[in-house]
C-alpha cells in the first residue's frame, strides 16, 4: 500500500514489488519505506496499534543519530543500520544510499541473519531508484514552492485590496 508521497506510477510499482518481495521473504509483520526526512513512502503488512507515519519519522531520526554517532567515533563511511531485538518483536532499520530508510518489523523468533540478508538484497534493488526518487522530490518541492508563493501573493493582494490604495 502506497501512502504519503505521490510517485510516478512506474517508480511506485517498482518500489511496491521490492517491498512485497521483502515482506514475503522475511515473513515480517510489517515493512515500511520512508525517505531520509521520515516521510512515509510505502508500507507492506500491518502494525496493530502503531502509527506507521510516526514509526517512519522515528526511524529516520534514529538513523540520522547513528550516522552522527559513527562520525563522532571516527568512522569515515558510516553504514546506516540498526537492530533492536525485543522480547516479542524486533525492528531492523537500514539506510539505502542516504535516500531511503527501510524498516522491517518482525517477530523476535525470526532468523536475524535471514532478515539482514533479505534487507541487503532489497536495498540493492532500491539503490538504482534513488536518483529518480530524488528528482521527483526536487520537482515536487519546486512546484510546491512556486504554487505557494503565487497563492500567497494573490491572497495578500485580495486581503489588502480595500486597505491599500
Short mmCIF file of C-alpha atoms in Angstrom, two decimals:
data_model
loop_
_atom_site.label_atom_id
_atom_site.label_comp_id
_atom_site.label_asym_id
_atom_site.label_seq_id
_atom_site.Cartn_x
_atom_site.Cartn_y
_atom_site.Cartn_z
CA UNK A 1 0.00 0.00 0.00
CA UNK A 2 1.47 3.33 -1.03
CA UNK A 3 0.86 6.33 1.14
CA UNK A 4 2.30 9.75 1.86
CA UNK A 5 4.48 10.81 -1.06
CA UNK A 6 2.96 10.68 -4.58
CA UNK A 7 5.31 8.99 -7.05
CA UNK A 8 5.14 8.30 -10.79
CA UNK A 9 3.34 5.01 -11.43
CA UNK A 10 6.38 3.12 -12.75
CA UNK A 11 8.56 4.11 -9.77
CA UNK A 12 5.76 3.34 -7.31
CA UNK A 13 5.23 -0.12 -8.85
CA UNK A 14 8.94 -0.94 -8.65
CA UNK A 15 9.10 0.09 -5.00
CA UNK A 16 5.92 -1.83 -4.18
CA UNK A 17 7.31 -5.01 -5.79
CA UNK A 18 10.59 -4.78 -3.89
CA UNK A 19 8.78 -4.25 -0.57
CA UNK A 20 6.28 -7.04 -1.28
CA UNK A 21 9.16 -9.45 -2.02
CA UNK A 22 10.95 -8.40 1.18
CA UNK A 23 7.75 -8.76 3.22
CA UNK A 24 7.18 -12.26 1.84
CA UNK A 25 10.83 -13.43 2.18
CA UNK A 26 11.24 -12.27 5.77
CA UNK A 27 7.73 -13.17 6.96
CA UNK A 28 7.82 -9.75 8.63
CA UNK A 29 4.85 -8.23 10.37
CA UNK A 30 5.48 -5.01 8.51
CA UNK A 31 7.90 -3.45 6.02
CA UNK A 32 8.00 0.32 5.77
CA UNK A 33 9.87 2.56 3.35
CA UNK A 34 10.40 6.22 4.21
CA UNK A 35 12.58 8.97 2.85
CA UNK A 36 15.51 10.23 4.96
CA UNK A 37 13.42 13.05 6.38
CA UNK A 38 10.95 10.48 7.72
CA UNK A 39 8.08 10.87 5.25
CA UNK A 40 6.26 7.59 4.72
CA UNK A 41 6.55 6.31 1.16
CA UNK A 42 5.06 2.84 1.36
CA UNK A 43 4.07 0.06 3.75
CA UNK A 44 3.52 -3.68 3.41
CA UNK A 45 1.74 -5.53 6.20
CA UNK A 46 0.09 -4.10 9.27
CA UNK A 47 1.05 -2.82 12.68
CA UNK A 48 -1.65 -3.30 15.26
CA UNK A 49 -1.94 -0.27 17.49
CA UNK A 50 1.05 1.52 15.96
CA UNK A 51 1.27 4.54 13.69
CA UNK A 52 3.44 3.83 10.61
CA UNK A 53 3.85 7.57 9.96
CA UNK A 54 5.34 8.04 13.43
CA UNK A 55 7.49 4.92 13.04
CA UNK A 56 8.87 6.26 9.73
CA UNK A 57 9.76 9.60 11.33
CA UNK A 58 11.36 7.99 14.39
CA UNK A 59 13.36 5.56 12.26
CA UNK A 60 14.72 8.37 10.10
CA UNK A 61 15.73 10.30 13.21
CA UNK A 62 17.33 7.20 14.67
CA UNK A 63 19.44 6.59 11.55
CA UNK A 64 20.50 10.24 11.48
CA UNK A 65 21.65 9.90 15.10
CA UNK A 66 23.53 6.68 14.29
CA UNK A 67 25.28 8.36 11.33
CA UNK A 68 26.42 11.22 13.56
CA UNK A 69 27.48 8.85 16.33
CA UNK A 70 29.63 6.82 13.94
CA UNK A 71 31.12 10.01 12.51
CA UNK A 72 31.97 11.18 16.03
CA UNK A 73 33.87 7.97 16.75
CA UNK A 74 35.89 8.34 13.57
CA UNK A 75 34.05 6.14 11.09
CA UNK A 76 34.70 7.55 7.62
CA UNK A 77 31.78 5.99 5.77
CA UNK A 78 29.06 5.12 8.26
CA UNK A 79 26.87 2.26 7.17
CA UNK A 80 23.40 3.12 8.38
CA UNK A 81 21.75 0.17 10.03
CA UNK A 82 20.31 -0.50 13.44
CA UNK A 83 18.82 -3.59 15.06
CA UNK A 84 16.53 -3.54 18.06
CA UNK A 85 15.95 -7.01 19.48
CA UNK A 86 12.86 -7.12 21.67
CA UNK A 87 11.22 -9.93 23.61
CA UNK A 88 8.42 -10.48 21.12
CA UNK A 89 9.10 -8.05 18.27
CA UNK A 90 12.26 -6.74 16.73
CA UNK A 91 12.99 -3.91 14.34
CA UNK A 92 15.73 -3.59 11.74
CA UNK A 93 16.46 -0.19 10.16
CA UNK A 94 18.60 0.16 7.07
CA UNK A 95 19.69 3.29 5.20
CA UNK A 96 19.62 3.00 1.41
CA UNK A 97 22.07 5.49 -0.14
CA UNK A 98 21.13 8.14 2.45
CA UNK A 99 17.87 8.49 0.48
CA UNK A 100 15.54 5.82 1.87
CA UNK A 101 15.02 4.27 5.29
CA UNK A 102 13.94 0.65 5.10
CA UNK A 103 12.20 -0.56 8.27
CA UNK A 104 11.41 -4.21 8.92
CA UNK A 105 9.37 -5.14 11.97
CA UNK A 106 9.35 -8.86 12.68
CA UNK A 107 8.73 -11.44 15.38
CA UNK A 108 11.81 -11.91 17.54
CA UNK A 109 11.88 -15.65 16.78
CA UNK A 110 12.60 -14.91 13.08
CA UNK A 111 16.18 -15.55 11.99
CA UNK A 112 18.05 -12.24 12.08
CA UNK A 113 20.56 -13.49 9.50
CA UNK A 114 17.72 -14.01 7.01
CA UNK A 115 16.33 -10.56 7.80
CA UNK A 116 19.71 -8.88 7.22
CA UNK A 117 20.38 -10.79 4.00
CA UNK A 118 16.92 -10.06 2.60
CA UNK A 119 17.14 -6.38 3.57
CA UNK A 120 20.52 -6.05 1.84
CA UNK A 121 19.10 -7.62 -1.32
CA UNK A 122 16.10 -5.27 -1.22
CA UNK A 123 18.45 -2.30 -0.65
CA UNK A 124 20.48 -3.31 -3.72
CA UNK A 125 17.26 -3.27 -5.76
CA UNK A 126 16.19 0.09 -4.28
CA UNK A 127 19.57 1.77 -4.78
CA UNK A 128 19.11 2.40 -8.56
CA UNK A 129 15.74 4.06 -7.83
CA UNK A 130 17.21 6.70 -5.51
CA UNK A 131 18.23 9.14 -8.27
CA UNK A 132 14.75 9.07 -9.83
CA UNK A 133 13.13 9.47 -6.41
CA UNK A 134 15.32 12.46 -5.54
CA UNK A 135 14.50 14.12 -8.88
CA UNK A 136 10.76 13.63 -8.29
CA UNK A 137 11.15 15.18 -4.83
CA UNK A 138 13.12 18.15 -6.23
CA UNK A 139 10.43 18.81 -8.85
CA UNK A 140 7.66 18.47 -6.24
CA UNK A 141 9.40 20.92 -3.93
CA UNK A 142 9.91 23.44 -6.76
CA UNK A 143 6.27 23.17 -7.83
CA UNK A 144 5.03 23.45 -4.25
CA UNK A 145 7.25 26.46 -3.56
CA UNK A 146 6.16 28.33 -6.72
CA UNK A 147 2.48 27.44 -6.19
CA UNK A 148 2.65 28.51 -2.57
CA UNK A 149 4.34 31.80 -3.46
CA UNK A 150 1.81 32.64 -6.16
CA UNK A 151 -1.12 31.74 -3.90
CA UNK A 152 0.31 33.77 -1.02
CA UNK A 153 0.77 36.88 -3.21
CA UNK A 154 -2.76 36.52 -4.61
CA UNK A 155 -4.31 36.08 -1.15
CA UNK A 156 -2.36 39.02 0.29
CA UNK A 157 -3.48 41.19 -2.65
CA UNK A 158 -7.09 40.16 -2.02
CA UNK A 159 -6.84 40.72 1.73
CA UNK A 160 -5.34 44.20 1.41
CA UNK A 161 -7.15 45.32 -1.76
CA UNK A 162 -9.54 47.58 0.14
CA UNK A 163 -6.92 48.81 2.62
CA UNK A 164 -4.05 49.92 0.39
CA UNK A 165 -4.74 52.29 -2.48
#
